mmCIF file of C-alpha atoms in Angstrom:
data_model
loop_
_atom_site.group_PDB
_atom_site.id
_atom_site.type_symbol
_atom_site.label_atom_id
_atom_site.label_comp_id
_atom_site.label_asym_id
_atom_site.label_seq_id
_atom_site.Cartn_x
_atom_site.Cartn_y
_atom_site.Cartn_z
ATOM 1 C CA UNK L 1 -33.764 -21.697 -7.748
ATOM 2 C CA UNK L 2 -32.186 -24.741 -5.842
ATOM 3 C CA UNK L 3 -28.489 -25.540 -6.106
ATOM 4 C CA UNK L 4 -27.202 -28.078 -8.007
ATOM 5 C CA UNK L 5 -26.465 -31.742 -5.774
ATOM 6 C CA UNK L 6 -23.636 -33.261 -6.101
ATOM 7 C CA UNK L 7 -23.395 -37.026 -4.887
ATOM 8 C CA UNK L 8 -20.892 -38.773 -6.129
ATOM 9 C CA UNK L 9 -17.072 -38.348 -5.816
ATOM 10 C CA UNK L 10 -16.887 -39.437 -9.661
ATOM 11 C CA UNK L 11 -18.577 -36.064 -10.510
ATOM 12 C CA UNK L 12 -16.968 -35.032 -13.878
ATOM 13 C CA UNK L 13 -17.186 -30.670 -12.435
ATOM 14 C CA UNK L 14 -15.000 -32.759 -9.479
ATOM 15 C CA UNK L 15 -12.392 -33.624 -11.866
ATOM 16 C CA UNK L 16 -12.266 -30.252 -13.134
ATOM 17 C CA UNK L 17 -11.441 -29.260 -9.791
ATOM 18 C CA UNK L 18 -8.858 -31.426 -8.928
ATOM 19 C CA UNK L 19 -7.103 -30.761 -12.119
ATOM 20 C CA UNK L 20 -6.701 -26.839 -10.875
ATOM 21 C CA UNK L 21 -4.538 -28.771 -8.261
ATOM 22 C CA UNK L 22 -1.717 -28.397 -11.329
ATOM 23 C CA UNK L 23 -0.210 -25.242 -12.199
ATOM 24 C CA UNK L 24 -0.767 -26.186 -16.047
ATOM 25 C CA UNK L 25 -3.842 -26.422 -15.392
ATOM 26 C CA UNK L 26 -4.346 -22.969 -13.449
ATOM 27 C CA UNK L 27 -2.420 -21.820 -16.437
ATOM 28 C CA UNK L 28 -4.833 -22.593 -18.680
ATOM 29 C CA UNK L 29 -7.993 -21.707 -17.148
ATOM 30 C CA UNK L 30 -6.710 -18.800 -15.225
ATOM 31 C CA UNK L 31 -8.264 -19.778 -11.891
ATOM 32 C CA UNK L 32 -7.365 -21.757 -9.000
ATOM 33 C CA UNK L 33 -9.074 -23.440 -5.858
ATOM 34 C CA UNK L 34 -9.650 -21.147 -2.485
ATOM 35 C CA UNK L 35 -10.665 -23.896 0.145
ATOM 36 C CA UNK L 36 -11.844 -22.130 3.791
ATOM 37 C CA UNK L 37 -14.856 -19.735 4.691
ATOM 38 C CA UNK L 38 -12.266 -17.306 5.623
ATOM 39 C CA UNK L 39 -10.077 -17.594 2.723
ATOM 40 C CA UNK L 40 -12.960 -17.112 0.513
ATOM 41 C CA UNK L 41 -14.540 -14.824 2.761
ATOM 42 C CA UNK L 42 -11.550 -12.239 2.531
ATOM 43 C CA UNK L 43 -11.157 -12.962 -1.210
ATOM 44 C CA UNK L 44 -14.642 -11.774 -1.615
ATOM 45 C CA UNK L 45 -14.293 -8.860 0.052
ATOM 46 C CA UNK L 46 -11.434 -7.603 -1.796
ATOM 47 C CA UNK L 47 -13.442 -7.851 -5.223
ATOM 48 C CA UNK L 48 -12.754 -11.760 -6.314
ATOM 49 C CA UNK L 49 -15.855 -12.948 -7.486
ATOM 50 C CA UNK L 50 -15.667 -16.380 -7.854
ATOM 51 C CA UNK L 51 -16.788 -18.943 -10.729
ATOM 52 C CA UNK L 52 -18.715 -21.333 -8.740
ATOM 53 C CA UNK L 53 -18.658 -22.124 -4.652
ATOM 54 C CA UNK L 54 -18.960 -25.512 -3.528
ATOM 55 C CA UNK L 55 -20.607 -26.247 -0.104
ATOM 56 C CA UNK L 56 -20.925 -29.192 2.444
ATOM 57 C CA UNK L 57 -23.639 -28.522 5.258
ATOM 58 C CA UNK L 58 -22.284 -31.547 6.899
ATOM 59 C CA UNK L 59 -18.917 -30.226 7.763
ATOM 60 C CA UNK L 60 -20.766 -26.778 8.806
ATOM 61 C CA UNK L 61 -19.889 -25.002 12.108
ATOM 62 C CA UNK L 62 -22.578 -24.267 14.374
ATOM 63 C CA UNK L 63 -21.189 -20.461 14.254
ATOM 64 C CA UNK L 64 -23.057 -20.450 10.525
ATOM 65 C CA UNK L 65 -20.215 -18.479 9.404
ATOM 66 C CA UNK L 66 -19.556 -21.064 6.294
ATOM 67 C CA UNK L 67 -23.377 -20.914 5.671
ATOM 68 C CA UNK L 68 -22.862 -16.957 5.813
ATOM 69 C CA UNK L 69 -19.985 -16.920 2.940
ATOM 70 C CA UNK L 70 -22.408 -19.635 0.520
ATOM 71 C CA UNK L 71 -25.527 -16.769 1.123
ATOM 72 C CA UNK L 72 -22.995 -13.719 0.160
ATOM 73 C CA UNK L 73 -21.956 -16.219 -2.943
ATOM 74 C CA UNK L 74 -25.882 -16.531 -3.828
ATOM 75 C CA UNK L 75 -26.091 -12.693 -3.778
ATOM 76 C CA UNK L 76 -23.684 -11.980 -5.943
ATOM 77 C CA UNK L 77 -25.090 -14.123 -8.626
ATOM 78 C CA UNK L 78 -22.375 -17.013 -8.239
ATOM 79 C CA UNK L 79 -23.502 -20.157 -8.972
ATOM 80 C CA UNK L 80 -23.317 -22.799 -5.451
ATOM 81 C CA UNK L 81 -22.988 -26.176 -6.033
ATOM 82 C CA UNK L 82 -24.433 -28.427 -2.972
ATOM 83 C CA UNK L 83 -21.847 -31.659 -2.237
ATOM 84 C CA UNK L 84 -22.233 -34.920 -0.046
ATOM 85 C CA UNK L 85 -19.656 -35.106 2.297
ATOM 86 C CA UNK L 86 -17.599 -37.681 0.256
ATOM 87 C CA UNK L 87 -17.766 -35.763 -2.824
ATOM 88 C CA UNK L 88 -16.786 -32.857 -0.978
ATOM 89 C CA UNK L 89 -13.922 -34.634 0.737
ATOM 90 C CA UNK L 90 -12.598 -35.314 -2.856
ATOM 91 C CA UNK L 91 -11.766 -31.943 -3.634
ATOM 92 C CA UNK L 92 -10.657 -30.695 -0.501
ATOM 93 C CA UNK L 93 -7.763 -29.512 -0.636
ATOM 94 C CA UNK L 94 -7.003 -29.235 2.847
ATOM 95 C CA UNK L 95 -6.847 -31.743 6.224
ATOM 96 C CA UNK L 96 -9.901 -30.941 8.034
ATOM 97 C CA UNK L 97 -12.289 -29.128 5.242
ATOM 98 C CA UNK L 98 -14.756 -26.426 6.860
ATOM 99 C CA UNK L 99 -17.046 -27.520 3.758
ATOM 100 C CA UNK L 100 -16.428 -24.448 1.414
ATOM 101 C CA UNK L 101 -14.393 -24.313 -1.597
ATOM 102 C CA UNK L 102 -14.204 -22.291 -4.608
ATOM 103 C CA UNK L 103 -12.939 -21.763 -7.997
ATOM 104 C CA UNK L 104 -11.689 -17.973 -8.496
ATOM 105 C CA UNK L 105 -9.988 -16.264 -10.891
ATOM 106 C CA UNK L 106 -5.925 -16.320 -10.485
ATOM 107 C CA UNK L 107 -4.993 -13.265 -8.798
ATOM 108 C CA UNK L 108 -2.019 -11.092 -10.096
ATOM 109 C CA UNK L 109 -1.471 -7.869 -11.138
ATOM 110 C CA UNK L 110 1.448 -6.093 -12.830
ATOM 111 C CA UNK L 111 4.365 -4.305 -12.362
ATOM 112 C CA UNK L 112 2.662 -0.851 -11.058
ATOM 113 C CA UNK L 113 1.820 1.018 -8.323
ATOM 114 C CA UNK L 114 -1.465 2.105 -7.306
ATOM 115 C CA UNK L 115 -1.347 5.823 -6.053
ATOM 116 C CA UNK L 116 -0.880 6.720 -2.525
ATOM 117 C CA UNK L 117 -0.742 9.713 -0.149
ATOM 118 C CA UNK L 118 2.705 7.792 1.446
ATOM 119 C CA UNK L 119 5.813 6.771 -0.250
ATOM 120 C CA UNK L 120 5.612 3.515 -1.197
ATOM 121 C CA UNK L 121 6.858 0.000 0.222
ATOM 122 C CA UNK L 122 7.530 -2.659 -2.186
ATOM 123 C CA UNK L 123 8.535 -6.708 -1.143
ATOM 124 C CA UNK L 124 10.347 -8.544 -3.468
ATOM 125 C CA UNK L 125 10.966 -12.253 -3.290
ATOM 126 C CA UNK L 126 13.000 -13.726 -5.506
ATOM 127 C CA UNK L 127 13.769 -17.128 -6.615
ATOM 128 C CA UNK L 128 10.987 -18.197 -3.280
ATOM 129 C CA UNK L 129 10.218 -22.023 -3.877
ATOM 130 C CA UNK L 130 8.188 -23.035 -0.988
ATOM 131 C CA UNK L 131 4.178 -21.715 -1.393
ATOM 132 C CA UNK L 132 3.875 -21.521 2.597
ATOM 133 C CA UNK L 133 6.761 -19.117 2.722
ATOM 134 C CA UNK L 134 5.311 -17.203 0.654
ATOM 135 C CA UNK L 135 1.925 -16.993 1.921
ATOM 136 C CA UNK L 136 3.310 -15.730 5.039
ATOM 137 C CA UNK L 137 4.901 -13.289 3.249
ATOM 138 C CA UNK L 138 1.493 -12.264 1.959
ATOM 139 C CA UNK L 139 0.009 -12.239 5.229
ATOM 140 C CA UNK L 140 2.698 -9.892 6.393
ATOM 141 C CA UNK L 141 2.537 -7.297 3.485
ATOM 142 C CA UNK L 142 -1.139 -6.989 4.506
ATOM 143 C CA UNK L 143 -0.296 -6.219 8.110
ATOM 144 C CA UNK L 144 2.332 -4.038 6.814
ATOM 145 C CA UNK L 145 0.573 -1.780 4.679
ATOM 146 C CA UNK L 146 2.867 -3.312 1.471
ATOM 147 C CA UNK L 147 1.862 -1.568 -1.712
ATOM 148 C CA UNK L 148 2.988 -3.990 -3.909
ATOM 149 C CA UNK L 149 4.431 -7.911 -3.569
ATOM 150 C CA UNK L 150 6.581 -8.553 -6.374
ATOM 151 C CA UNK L 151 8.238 -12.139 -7.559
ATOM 152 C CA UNK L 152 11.025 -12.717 -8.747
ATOM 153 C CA UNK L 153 11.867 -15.462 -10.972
ATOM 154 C CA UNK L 154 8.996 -17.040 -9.581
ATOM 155 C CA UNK L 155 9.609 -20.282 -8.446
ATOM 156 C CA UNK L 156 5.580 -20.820 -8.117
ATOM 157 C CA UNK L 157 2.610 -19.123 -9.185
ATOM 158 C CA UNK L 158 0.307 -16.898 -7.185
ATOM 159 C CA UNK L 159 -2.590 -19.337 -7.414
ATOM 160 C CA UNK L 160 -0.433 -22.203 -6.239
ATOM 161 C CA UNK L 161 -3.175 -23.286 -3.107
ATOM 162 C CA UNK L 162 -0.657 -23.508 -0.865
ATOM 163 C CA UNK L 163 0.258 -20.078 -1.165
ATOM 164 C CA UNK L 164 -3.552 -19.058 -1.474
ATOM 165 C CA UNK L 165 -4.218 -20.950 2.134
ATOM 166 C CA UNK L 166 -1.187 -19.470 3.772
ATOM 167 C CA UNK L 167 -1.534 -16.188 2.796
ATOM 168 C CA UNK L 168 -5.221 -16.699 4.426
ATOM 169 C CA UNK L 169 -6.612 -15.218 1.010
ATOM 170 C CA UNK L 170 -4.833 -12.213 1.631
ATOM 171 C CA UNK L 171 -3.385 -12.944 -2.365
ATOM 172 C CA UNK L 172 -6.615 -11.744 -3.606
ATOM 173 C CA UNK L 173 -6.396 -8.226 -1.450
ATOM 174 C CA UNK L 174 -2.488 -7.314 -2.256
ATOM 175 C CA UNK L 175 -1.250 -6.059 -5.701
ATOM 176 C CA UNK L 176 1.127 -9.302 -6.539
ATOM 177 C CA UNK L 177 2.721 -9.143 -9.276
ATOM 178 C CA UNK L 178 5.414 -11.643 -11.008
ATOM 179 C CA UNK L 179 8.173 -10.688 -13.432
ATOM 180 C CA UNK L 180 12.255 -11.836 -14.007
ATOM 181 C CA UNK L 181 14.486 -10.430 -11.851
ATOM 182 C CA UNK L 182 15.984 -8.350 -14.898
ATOM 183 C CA UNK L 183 12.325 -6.855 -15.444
ATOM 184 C CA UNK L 184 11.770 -6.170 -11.994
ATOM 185 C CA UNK L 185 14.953 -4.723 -11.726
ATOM 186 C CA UNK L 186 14.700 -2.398 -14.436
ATOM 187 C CA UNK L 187 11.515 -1.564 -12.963
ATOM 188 C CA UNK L 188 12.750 -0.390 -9.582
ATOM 189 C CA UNK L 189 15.548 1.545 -11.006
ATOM 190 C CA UNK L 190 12.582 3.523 -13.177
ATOM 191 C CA UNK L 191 10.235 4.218 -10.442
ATOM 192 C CA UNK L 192 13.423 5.060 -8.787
ATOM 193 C CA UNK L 193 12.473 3.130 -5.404
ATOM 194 C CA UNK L 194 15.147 2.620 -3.116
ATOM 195 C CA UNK L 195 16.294 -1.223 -3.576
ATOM 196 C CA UNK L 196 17.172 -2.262 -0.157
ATOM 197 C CA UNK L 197 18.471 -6.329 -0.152
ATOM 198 C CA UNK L 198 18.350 -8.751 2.845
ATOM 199 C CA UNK L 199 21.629 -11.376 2.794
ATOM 200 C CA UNK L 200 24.313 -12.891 5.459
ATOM 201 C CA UNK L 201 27.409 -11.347 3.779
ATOM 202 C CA UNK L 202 27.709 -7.752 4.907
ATOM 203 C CA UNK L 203 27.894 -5.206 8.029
ATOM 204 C CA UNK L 204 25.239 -3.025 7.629
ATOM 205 C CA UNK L 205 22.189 -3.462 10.166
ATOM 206 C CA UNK L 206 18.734 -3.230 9.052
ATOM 207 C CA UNK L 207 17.715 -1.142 11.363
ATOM 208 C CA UNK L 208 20.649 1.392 10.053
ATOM 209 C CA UNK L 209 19.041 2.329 6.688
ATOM 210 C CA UNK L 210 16.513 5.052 6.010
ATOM 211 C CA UNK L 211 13.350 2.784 5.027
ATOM 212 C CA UNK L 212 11.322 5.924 5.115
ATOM 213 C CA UNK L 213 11.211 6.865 1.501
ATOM 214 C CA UNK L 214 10.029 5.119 -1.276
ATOM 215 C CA UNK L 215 11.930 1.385 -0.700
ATOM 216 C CA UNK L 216 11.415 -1.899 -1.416
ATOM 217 C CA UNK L 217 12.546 -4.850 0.410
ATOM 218 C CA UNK L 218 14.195 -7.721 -1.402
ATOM 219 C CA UNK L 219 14.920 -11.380 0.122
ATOM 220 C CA UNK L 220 16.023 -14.040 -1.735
ATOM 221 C CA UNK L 221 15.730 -18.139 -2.054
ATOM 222 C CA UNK L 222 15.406 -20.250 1.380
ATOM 223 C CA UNK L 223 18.891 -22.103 0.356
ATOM 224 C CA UNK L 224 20.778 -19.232 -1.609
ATOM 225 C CA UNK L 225 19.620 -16.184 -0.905
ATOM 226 C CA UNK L 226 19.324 -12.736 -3.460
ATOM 227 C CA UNK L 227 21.429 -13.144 -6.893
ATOM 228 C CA UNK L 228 24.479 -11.565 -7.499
ATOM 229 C CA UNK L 229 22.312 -9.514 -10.166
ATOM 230 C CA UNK L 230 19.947 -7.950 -6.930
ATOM 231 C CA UNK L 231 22.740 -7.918 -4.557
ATOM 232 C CA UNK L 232 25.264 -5.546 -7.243
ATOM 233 C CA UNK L 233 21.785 -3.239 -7.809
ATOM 234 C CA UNK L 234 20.615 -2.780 -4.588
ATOM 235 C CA UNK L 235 21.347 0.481 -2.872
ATOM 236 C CA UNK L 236 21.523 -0.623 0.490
ATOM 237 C CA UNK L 237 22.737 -4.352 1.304
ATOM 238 C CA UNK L 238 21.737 -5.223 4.944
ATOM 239 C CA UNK L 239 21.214 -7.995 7.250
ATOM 240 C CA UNK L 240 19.940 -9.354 10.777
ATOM 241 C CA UNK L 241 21.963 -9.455 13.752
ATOM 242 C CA UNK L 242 22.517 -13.225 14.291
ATOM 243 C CA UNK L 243 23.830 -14.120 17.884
ATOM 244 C CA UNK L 244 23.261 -18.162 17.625
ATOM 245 C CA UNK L 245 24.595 -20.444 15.649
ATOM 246 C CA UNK L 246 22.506 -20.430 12.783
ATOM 247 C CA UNK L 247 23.120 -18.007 10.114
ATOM 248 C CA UNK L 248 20.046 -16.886 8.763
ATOM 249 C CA UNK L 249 16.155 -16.901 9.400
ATOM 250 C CA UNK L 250 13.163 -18.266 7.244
ATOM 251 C CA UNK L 251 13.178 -16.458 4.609
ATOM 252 C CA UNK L 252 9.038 -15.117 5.383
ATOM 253 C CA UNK L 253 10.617 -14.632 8.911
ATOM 254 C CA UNK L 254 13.130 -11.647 7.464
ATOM 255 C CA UNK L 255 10.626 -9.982 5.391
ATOM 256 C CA UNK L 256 8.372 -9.409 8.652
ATOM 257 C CA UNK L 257 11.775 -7.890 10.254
ATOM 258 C CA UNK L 258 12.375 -5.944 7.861
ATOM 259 C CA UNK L 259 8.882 -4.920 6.731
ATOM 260 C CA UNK L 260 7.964 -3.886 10.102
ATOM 261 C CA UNK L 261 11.204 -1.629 10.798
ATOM 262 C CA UNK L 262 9.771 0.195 7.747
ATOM 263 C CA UNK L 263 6.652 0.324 9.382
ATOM 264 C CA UNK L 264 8.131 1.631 12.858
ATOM 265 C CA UNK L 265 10.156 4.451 11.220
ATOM 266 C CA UNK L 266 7.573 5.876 9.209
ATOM 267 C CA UNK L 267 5.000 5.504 12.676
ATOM 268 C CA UNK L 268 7.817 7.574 14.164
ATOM 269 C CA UNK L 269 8.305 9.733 11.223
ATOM 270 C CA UNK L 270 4.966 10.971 11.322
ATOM 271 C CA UNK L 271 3.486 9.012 8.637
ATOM 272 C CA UNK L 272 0.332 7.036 8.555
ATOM 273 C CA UNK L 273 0.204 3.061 8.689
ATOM 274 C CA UNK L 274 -2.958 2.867 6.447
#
């Protein structure tokens, strides 16, 4: 069966696309836009199936690896929608399109952990307002081996498409979950996870606390930081050693620190990474 061709930019399925664009509108449809082979391509392969892929062979690579992701699409029984290059252009969400976008589900999960044969590690962001920061944050609880990416207070949603194109899709393939900071709080003190939180204001080095046992890792909003509500539960309150002027890093910049000390002593320890 051919694919559906779409020619005109007016398209009323194009409109429907560009509304996802809002978070209302994610909201309401519980989906949101993955634009990039390799977005989509990673998406797929941690079990998103999406609603419908759009293609453009006219902003192809000659690699064929967009033409690759629109054949996996066809085999698992999503509907592909052929666009001209101006209609495509339309819905792009990005500068400099690779010709493959898609409607998927939101991702998100809950407050739980999935079992594991290690003790857990948890990232919490709370209050996080810019999509890009926390994308990277995304991309670094993959690397990490992060069980579970937790925010706060959530500033923004996980299908925000800023967050879904920096985390390079890597949304769809980590437990995220979003909650208020009194929930997730209460949470933590159940599962009895070691709440270890990231600010300026105290003496305590990261790289002095046990991050071996079950922890998770809490960083706060790029202009103020953790609460007072995280900062009074937290068992450990650490920070960065800052020799320059500035008193802080990027907020997605700290996680990774952190995150990867975790990793280092638990290499060291004996424990496995994956």
């Amino acid at each position: 069966m051919s694919d559906l061709v779409i020619t005109s930019a007016a398209n009323p399925r194009l409109k429907a696309v560009l509304a996802l664009r809002r978070r209302r509108a994610r909201d309401v449809r519980g989906a949101t836009i993955v634009d990039g082979a390799e977005e989509l391509a990673l998406a797929m392969a941690a079990g998103a199936r999406p609603e419908v892929v759009f293609w453009c062979p006219d902003l192809f690579n000659a690699d064929g690896a967009q033409a690759g992701v629109v054949a996996q699409a066809r085999a698992a029984s999503v509907e592909t929608v052929q666009l001209s290059r101006p209609a495509f252009e339309k819905i792009a969400y990005r500068d400099g399109p690779d010709g493959i976008l898609a409607v998927v589900p939101t991702p998100g999960s809950g407050l739980a952990l999935v079992q594991s044969s290690r003790p857990p590690l948890v990232l919490v962001a709370e209050g996080v307002e810019k999509p890009g920061n926390l994308g990277a944050m995304l991309r670094t609880a993959d690397a990490a081996g992060v069980d579970l990416v937790v925010a706060a207070d959530p500033v923004t949603d996980w299908g925000n498409p800023n967050v879904v194109r920096a985390s390079k899709g890597t949304v769809f393939a980590l437990p995220c979950a979003a909650a208020s900071t009194a929930e997730v709080l209460e949470w933590v003190a159940q599962t009895g996870i070691t709440l270890v939180a990231t600010t300026p204001d105290t003496d305590l080095l990261y790289s002095q606390v046990d991050l071996t046992s079950p922890v998770a890792v809490a960083v706060g909003s790029e202009k103020h930081g953790l609460t007072r509500a995280v900062l009074d539960a937290a068992d450990h309150v650490v920070r960065l050693p800052m020799a320059g002027r500035a008193d802080s890093l990027n907020v997605s910049v700290s996680a990774a620190v952190v995150l990867y000390e975790a990793v280092r002593q638990r290499l060291e320890g004996g424990q496995e990474h994956t």
